[in-house]
Coordinates of C-alpha atoms in Angstrom, one line a residue:
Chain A
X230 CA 64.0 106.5 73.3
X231 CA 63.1 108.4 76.3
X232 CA 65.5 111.7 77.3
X233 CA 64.8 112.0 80.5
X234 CA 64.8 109.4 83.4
X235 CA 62.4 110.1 85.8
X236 CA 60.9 106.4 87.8
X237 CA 64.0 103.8 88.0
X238 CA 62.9 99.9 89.1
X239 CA 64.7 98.0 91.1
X240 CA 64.6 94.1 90.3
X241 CA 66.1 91.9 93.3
X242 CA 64.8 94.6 95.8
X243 CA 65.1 92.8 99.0
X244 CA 69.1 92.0 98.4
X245 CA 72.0 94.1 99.7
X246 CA 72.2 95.9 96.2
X247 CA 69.1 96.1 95.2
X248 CA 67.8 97.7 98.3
X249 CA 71.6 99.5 98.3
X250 CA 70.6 101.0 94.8
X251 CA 66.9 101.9 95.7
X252 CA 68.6 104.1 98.1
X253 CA 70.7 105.8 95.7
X254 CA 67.4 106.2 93.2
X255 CA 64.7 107.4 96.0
X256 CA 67.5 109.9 97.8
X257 CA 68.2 111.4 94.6
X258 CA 64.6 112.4 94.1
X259 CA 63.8 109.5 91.5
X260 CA 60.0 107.6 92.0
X261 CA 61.6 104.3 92.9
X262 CA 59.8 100.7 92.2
X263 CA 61.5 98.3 94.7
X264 CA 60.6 94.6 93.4
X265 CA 61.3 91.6 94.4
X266 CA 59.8 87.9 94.9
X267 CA 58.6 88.0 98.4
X268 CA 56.6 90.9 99.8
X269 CA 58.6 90.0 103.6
X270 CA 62.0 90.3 102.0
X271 CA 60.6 94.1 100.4
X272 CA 58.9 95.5 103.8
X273 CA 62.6 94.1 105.5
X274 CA 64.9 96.1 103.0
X275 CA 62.8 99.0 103.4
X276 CA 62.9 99.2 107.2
X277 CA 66.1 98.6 106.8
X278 CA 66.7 101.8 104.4
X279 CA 64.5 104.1 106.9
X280 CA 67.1 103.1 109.3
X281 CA 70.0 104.0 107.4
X282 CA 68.2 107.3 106.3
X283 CA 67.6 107.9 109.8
X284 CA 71.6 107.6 110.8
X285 CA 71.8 109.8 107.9
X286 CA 69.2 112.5 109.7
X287 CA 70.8 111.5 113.2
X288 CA 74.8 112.5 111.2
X289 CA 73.1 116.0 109.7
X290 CA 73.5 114.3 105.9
X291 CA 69.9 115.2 105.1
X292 CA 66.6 116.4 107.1
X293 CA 63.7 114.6 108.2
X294 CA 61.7 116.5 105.5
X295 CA 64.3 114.9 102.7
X296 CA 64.6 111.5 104.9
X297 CA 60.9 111.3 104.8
X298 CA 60.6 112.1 101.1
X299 CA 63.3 109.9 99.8
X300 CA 61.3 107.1 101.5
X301 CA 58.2 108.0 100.0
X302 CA 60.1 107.8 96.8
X303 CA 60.4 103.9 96.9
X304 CA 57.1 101.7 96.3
X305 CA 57.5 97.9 97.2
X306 CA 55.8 95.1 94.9
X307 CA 56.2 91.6 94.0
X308 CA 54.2 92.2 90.8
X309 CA 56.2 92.4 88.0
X310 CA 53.8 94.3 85.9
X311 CA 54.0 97.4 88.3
X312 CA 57.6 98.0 86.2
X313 CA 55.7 99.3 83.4
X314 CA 55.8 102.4 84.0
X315 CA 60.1 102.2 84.8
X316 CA 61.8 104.6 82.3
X317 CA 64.9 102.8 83.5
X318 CA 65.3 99.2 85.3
X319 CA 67.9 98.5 87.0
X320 CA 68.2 94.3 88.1
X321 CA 70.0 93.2 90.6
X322 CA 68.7 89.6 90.9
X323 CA 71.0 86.4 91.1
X324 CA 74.0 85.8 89.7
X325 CA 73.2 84.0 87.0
X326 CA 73.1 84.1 83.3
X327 CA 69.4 82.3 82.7
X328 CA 68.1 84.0 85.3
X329 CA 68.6 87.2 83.8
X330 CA 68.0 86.7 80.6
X331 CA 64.4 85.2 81.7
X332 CA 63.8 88.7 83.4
X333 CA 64.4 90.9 80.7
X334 CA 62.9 88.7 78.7
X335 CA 60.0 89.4 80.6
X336 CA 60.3 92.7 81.2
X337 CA 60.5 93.4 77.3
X338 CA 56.9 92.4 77.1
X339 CA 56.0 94.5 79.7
X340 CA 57.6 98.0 79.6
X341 CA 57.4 100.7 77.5
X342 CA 59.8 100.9 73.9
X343 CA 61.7 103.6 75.5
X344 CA 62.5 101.7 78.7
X345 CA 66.4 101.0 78.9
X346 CA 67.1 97.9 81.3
X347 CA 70.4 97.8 82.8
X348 CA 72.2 94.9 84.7
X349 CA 74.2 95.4 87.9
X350 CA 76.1 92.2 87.1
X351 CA 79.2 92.3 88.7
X352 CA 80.7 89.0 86.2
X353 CA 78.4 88.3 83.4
X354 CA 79.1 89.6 79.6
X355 CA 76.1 92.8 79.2
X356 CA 75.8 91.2 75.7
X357 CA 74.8 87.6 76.9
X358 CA 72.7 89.2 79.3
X359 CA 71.0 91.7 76.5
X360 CA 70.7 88.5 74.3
X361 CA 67.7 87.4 72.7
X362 CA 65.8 89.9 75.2
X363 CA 64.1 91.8 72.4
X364 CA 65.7 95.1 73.3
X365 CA 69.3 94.5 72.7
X366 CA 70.1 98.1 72.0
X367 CA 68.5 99.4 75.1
X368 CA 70.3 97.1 77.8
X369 CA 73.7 98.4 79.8
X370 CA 75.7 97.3 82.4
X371 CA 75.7 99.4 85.4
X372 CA 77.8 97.7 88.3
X373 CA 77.5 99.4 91.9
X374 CA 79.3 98.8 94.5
X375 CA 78.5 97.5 97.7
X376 CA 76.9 99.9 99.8
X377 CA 76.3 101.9 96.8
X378 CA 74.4 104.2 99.1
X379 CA 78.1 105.3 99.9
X380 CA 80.1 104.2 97.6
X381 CA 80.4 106.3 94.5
X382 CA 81.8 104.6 91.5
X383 CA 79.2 102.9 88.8
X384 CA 81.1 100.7 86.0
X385 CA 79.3 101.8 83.0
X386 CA 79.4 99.0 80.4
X387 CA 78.3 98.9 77.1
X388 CA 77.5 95.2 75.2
X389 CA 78.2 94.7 71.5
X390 CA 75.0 96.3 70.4
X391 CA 73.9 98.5 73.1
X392 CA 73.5 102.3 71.1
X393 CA 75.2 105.3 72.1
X394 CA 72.1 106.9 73.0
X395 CA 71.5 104.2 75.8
X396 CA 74.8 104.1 77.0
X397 CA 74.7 107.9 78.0
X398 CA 70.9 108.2 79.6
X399 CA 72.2 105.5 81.9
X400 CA 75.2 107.4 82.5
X401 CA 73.5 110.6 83.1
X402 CA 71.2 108.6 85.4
X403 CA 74.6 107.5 87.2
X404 CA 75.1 111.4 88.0
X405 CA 72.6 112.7 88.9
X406 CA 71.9 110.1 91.3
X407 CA 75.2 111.4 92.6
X408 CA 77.4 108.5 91.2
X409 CA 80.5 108.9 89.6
X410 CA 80.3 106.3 86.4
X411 CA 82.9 105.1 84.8
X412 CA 83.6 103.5 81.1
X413 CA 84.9 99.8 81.3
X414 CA 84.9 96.6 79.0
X415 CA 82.4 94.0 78.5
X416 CA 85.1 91.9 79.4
X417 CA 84.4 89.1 83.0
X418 CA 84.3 91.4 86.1
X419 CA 84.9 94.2 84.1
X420 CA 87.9 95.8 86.0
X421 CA 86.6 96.0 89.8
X422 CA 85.7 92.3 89.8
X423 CA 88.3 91.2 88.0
X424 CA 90.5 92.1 90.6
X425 CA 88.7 91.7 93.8
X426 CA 87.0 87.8 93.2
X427 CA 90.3 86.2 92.8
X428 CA 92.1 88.4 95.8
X429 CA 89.1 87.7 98.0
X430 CA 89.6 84.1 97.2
X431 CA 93.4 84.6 97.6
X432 CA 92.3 86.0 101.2
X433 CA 90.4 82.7 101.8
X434 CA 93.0 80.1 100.9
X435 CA 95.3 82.3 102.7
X436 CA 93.0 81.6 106.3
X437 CA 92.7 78.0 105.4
X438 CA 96.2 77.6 105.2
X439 CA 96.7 79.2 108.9
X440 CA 98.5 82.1 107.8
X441 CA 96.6 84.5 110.2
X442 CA 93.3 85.0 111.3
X443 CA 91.0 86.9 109.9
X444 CA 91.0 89.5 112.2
X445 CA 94.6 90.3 111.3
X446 CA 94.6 89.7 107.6
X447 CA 91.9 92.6 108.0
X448 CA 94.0 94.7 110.1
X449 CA 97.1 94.5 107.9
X450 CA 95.8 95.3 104.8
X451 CA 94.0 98.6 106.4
X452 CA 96.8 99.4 108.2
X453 CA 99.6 99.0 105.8
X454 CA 97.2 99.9 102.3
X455 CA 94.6 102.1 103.6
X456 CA 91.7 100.1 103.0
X457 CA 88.4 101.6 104.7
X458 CA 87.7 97.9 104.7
X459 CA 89.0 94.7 105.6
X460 CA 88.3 91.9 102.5
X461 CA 87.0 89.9 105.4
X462 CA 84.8 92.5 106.5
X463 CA 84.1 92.9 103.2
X464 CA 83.1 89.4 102.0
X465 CA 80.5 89.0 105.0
X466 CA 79.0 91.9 103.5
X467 CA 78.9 91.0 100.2
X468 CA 77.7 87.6 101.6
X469 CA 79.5 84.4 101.6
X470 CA 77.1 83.1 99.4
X471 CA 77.2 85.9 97.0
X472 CA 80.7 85.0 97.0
X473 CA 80.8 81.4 95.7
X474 CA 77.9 82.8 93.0
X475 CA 80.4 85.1 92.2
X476 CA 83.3 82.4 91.8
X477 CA 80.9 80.3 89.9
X478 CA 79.8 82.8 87.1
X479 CA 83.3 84.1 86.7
X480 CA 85.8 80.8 87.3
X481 CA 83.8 78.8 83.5
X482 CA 84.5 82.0 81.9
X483 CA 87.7 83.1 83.0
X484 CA 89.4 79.7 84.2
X485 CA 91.7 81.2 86.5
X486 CA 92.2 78.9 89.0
X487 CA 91.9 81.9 91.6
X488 CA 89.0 82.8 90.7
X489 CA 87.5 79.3 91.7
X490 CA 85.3 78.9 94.9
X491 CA 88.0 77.9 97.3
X492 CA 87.1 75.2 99.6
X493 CA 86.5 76.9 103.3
X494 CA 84.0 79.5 101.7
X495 CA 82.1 76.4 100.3
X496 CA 82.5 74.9 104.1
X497 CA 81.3 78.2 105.9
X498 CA 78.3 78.7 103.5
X499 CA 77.7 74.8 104.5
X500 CA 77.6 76.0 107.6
X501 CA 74.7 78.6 107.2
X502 CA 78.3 81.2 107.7
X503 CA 77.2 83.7 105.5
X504 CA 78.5 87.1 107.0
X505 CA 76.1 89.8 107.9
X506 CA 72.7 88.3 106.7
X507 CA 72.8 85.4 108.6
X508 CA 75.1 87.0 111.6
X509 CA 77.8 85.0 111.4
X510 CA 80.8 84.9 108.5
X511 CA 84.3 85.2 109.4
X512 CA 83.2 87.6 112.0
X513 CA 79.7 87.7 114.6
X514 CA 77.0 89.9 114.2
X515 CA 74.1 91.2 116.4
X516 CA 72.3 93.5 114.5
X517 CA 70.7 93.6 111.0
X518 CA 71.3 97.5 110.8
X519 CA 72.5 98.3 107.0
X520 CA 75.9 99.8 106.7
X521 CA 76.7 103.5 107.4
X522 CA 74.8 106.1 107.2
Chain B
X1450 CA 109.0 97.7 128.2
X1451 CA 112.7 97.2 127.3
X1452 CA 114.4 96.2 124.1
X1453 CA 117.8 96.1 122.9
X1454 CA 118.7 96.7 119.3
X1455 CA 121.6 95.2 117.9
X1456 CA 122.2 96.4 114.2
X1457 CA 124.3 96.4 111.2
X1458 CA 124.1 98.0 108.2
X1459 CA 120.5 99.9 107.1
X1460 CA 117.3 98.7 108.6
X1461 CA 114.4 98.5 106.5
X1462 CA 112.0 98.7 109.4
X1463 CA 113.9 101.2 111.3
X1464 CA 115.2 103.5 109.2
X1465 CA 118.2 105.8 110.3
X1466 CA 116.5 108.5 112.4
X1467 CA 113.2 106.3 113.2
X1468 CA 112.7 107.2 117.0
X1469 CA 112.2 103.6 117.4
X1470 CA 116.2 103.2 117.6
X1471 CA 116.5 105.8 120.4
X1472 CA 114.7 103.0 122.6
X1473 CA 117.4 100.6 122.8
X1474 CA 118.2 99.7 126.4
X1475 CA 121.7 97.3 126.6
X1476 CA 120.8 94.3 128.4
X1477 CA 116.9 94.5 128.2
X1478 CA 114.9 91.3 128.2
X1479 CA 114.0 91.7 124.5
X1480 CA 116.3 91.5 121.7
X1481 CA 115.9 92.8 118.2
X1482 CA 117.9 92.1 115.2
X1483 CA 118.3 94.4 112.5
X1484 CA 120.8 92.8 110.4
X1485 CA 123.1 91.3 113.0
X1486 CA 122.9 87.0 113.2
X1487 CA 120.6 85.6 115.6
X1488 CA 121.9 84.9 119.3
X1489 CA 119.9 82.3 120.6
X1490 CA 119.2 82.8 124.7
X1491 CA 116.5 81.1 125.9
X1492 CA 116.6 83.4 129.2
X1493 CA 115.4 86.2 127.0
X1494 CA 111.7 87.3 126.9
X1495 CA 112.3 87.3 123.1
X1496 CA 114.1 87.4 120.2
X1497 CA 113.4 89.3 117.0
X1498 CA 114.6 88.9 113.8
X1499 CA 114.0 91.3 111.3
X1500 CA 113.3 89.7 108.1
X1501 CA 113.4 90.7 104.6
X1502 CA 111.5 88.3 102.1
X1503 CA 112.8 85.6 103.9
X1504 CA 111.4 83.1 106.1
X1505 CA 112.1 83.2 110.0
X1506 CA 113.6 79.3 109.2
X1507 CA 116.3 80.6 107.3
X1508 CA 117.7 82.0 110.3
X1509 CA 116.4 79.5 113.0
X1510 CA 116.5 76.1 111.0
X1511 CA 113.5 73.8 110.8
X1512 CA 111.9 70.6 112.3
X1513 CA 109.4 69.0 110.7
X1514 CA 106.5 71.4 112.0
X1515 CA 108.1 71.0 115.3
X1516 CA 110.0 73.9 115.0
X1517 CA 109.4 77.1 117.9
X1518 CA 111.0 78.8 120.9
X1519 CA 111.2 82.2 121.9
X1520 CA 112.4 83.9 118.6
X1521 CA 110.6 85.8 116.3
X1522 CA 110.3 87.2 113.1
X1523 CA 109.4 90.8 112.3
X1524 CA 108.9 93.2 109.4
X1525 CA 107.4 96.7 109.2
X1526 CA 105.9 96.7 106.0
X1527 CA 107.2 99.6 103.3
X1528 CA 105.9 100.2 99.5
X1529 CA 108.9 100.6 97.9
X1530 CA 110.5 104.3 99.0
X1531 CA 106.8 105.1 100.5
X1532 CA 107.2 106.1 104.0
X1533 CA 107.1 103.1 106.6
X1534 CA 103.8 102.3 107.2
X1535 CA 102.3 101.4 111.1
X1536 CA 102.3 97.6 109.9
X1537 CA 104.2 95.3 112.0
X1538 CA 103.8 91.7 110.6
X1539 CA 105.1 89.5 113.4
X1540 CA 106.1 86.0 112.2
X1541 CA 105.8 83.2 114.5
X1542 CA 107.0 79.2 114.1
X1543 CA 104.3 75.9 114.8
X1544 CA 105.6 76.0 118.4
X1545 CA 106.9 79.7 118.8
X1546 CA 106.2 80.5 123.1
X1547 CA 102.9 82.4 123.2
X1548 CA 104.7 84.6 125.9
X1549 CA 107.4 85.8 123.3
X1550 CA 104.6 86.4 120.8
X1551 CA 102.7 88.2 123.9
X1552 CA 106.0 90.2 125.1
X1553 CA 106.8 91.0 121.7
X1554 CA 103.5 91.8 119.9
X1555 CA 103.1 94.1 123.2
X1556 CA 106.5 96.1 123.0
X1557 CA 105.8 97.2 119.5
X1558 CA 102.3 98.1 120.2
X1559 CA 103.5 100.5 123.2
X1560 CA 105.9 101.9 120.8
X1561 CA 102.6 102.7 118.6
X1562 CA 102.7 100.2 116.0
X1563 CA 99.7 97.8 114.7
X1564 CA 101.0 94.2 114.9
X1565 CA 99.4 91.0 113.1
X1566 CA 100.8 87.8 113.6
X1567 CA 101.2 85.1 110.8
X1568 CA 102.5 82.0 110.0
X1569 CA 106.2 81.8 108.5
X1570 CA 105.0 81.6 105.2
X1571 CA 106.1 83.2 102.4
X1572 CA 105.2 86.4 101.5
X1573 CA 103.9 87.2 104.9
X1574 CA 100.0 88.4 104.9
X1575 CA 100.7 92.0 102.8
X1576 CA 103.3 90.9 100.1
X1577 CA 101.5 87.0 99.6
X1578 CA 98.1 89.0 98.9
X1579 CA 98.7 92.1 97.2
X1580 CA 101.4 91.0 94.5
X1581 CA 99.0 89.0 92.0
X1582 CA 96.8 91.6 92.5
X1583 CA 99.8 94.0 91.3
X1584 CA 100.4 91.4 88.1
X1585 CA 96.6 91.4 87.1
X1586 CA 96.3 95.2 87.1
X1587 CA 99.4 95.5 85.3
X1588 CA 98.3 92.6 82.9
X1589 CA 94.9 94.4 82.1
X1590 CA 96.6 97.4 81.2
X1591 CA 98.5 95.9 78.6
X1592 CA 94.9 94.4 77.7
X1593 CA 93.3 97.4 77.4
X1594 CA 90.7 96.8 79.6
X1595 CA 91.3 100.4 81.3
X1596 CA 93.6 102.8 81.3
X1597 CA 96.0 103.2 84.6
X1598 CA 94.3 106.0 85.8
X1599 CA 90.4 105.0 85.5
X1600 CA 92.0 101.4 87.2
X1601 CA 93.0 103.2 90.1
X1602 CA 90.3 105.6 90.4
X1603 CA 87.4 102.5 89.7
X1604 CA 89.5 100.9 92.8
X1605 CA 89.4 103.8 95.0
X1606 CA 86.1 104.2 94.7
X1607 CA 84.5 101.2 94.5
X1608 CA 86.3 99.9 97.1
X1609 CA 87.4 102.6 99.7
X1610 CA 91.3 102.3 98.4
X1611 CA 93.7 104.7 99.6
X1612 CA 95.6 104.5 96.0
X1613 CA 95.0 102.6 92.9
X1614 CA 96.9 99.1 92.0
X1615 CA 99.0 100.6 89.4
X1616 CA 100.4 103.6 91.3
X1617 CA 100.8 101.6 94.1
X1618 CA 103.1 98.6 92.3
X1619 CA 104.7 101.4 90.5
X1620 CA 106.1 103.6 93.2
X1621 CA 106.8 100.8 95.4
X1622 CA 109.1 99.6 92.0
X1623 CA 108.1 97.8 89.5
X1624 CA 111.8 95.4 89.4
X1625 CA 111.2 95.2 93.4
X1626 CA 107.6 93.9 92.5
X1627 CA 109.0 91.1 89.9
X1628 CA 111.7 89.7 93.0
X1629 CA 108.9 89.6 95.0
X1630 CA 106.3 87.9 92.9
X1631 CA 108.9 85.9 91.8
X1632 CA 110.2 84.3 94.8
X1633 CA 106.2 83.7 95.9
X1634 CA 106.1 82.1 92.2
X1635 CA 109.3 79.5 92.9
X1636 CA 107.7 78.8 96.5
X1637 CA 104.0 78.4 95.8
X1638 CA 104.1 77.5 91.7
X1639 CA 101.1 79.8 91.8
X1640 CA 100.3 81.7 88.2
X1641 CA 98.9 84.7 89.8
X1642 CA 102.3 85.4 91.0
X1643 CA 103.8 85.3 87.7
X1644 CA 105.5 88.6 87.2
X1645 CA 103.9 90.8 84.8
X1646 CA 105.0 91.9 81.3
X1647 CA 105.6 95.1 82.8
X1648 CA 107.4 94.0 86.0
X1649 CA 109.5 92.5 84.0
X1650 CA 110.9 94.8 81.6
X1651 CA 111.5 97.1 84.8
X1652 CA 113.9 94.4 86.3
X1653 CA 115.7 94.1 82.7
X1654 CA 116.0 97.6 82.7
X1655 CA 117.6 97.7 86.1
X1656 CA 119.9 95.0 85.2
X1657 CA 121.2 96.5 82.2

């Protein structure tokens, strides 16, 4: 077991987290591998990134000197051999159990004993996802939240036989990549999940059954609550799709009947509505810039 | 623009001293109604109902989805003993006169509220949404799947909350939390809105 973290991997580069989280890593001052499938889908999230660190430079929250380091920091491939040298990897790949599983799998082969591999599963149980791997002990949940490059909180989760040892690198990881991490359950959607799939849904069934648009439904809950963000904002930039992934990991395990994929999301992301990627969800879109900055 | 306030008793919306009273002009071409029964006048710009938990149909009566004219419903939504908030959820009927949602959604915006309009539905947009959220965080702290601070805090910052589920349901009052989610239960037969363990012994409490 390492004790130090110095080059973090990012599996599932080219998504909203994944690039969101290489963000976090590479402005922090971490060597960051971004890796993903497709090369297009790599050099896209990191264009994206240089524009957000350039807002960044543009609102005086670092220098060009920092902007142009942090972007050095991250190193695109599709080659999942170039993890090797990760003393932590972080995935962020698809919603789905196999599908994880399969990577670390994969990865175990591949990366050093010391390397601890954490999930950014937002539904899953860390110790399916750790099972059968080879490296049970080594694997943690780490869920950020979308953008993490502004949002703070990390739900630190340990699975049944994740060690002690593991559990804290990846939290010291967490804060010193200026994170605030926070202990929950293995337990579906740990706590920020667990709340938000079924009241996104709620917000869904709520627009199908005419109660308001969704323009309003965002407006009252920021203006009466506070929120920074509207859950229809929200959901187009999580991703519609993302959405009804979510629903679909969490609805077997859980079966609350909220937290099943109600019909109008499955309708819009019939309709190619996905929210921001696509440039269309519950609201329209002109630009592929990533949020803030 | 003109309104005239006809009250009785304490207004929820308005509370005594909000400067919103001040503005009451006898004989204007909008008509509020804090309290007092509705006066149907179909020369008015519009009508406005203040409403508690109750639909808009309770005071207007219904007609099979045909129902509309130039009265509204309003609330200004309040957490419990919180402070009124800027929200004005405006409730219209199938048919309501798009120039009495117009007239009206404009005279509270000059006054400087935010107004959203929404169907007469139960629970409204704020209460219908936020209350089996309320019953889940409450639920998972009985579970121990966090304790009521770190809930509130994950929520603030992982998603840009102003305050955390918990603190929120409990200073706006636990027993007024359990009416609420009730009355969405008996309308909807939804489980979310089933009240919460703790919601519950709150309301016992304040019976006894």
């Amino acid at each position: 077991m390492t004790n130090e973290i110095k080059t973090v991997a990012i599996c599932g580069a080219s998504g909203n987290m994944g690039a969101s989280i290489a963000i976090v890593a590479a402005r922090a001052g971490f060597r960051t591998i971004a890796y993903d499938l497709s090369d297009d889908g790599l050099a896209r999230a990191l264009a994206q990134s240089a524009g957000f660190f350039a807002k960044s430079v543009a609102r005086g929250k670092m220098t060009e000197e920092e902007r142009d380091a942090a972007l050095a920091r991250i190193e695109n491939t599709s080659n999942l051999d170039d993890l090797a040298e990760a003393d932590l990897v972080i995935e962020a790949v698809f919603e789905q159990l196999d599908i994880k599983q399969g990577l670390f799998t994969a990865l175990n082969k591949i990366c050093s004993e010391h390397t601890i591999f954490a999930s950014n599963t937002s539904t899953l149980s860390i110790t399916e996802i750790a099972s059968g791997c080879g490296r049970e002990d080594r694997v943690v949940g780490m869920h950020f939240c979308l953008p993490a490059q502004m949002m703070k909180l990390v739900e630190m989760t340990a699975g049944i036989n994740t060690s002690p040892e593991t559990f804290e690198l990846a939290s010291g990881f967490a804060e010193k990549a200026g994170q605030i991490p926070v202990e929950t359950k293995d337990r579906p959607g740990f706590v920020l999940n667990a709340l938000l799939v079924p009241f996104n849904n709620d917000v869904i069934r709520a627009i199908d059954s005419e109660l308001a648009t969704p323009e309003d439904i965002d407006i009252a809950l920021k203006t009466a609550l506070g929120y920074k963000m509207g859950p229809c904002e929200l959901l187009d930039l999580i991703g519609l799709d993302t959405q009804v992934r979510l629903c679909e990991a969490f609805f077997p395990i859980t079966n609350d009947a909220r937290a099943a994929a109600p019909p109008l999301l499955r309708r819009m992301v019939a309709a190619g509505r996905l929210g921001r990627k696509s440039g269309i969800g519950f609201f329209n879109y002109n630009t592929d810039a990533m949020f803030g900055g | 623009m003109g309104y005239e306030i006809k009250i009785t008793g304490e207004s929820r919306s308005f509370p005594a001293g909000d400067a919103f009273l001040d503005g009451s002009i006898s004989g204007a071409d909008i008509v509020l109604h804090l309290g007092t029964p509705l006066e149907r006048n179909d020369a008015k710009a519009a009508i406005l109902v203040e409403l508690d938990s109750e639909c808009l149909g309770v005071h207007t009566g219904e007609d099979s989805g045909r129902e509309g004219s130039n009265v509204l419903g309003f609330a200004r939504y309040c957490n419990g003993n919180d402070a009124p908030s800027q929200l004005i959820e405006l409730v219209r009927q199938p048919e309501t006169e798009k120039s009495a949602i117009d007239t009206a959604k404009a005279m509270f915006e000059a006054a400087g509220f935010t107004v959203v309009v929404c169907a007469d539905q139960v629970g409204r947009i704020i209460d219908r949404l936020v209350r089996p959220k309320y019953n889940d965080a409450l639920r998972f702290l009985d579970e121990g799947l966090a304790m009521a601070d770190d809930m509130d805090l994950i929520c603030k910052m992982g998603l840009g909350y102003r305050d955390g589920p918990i603190e929120r349901a409990v200073r706006g009052d636990l027993a007024r939390h359990y009416d609420l989610s009730n009355e969405l239960l008996q309308a909807t037969g939804q489980p979310g809105y089933v009240p919460a363990r703790r919601a519950a012994i709150a309301k016992a409490r304040k019976r006894s």
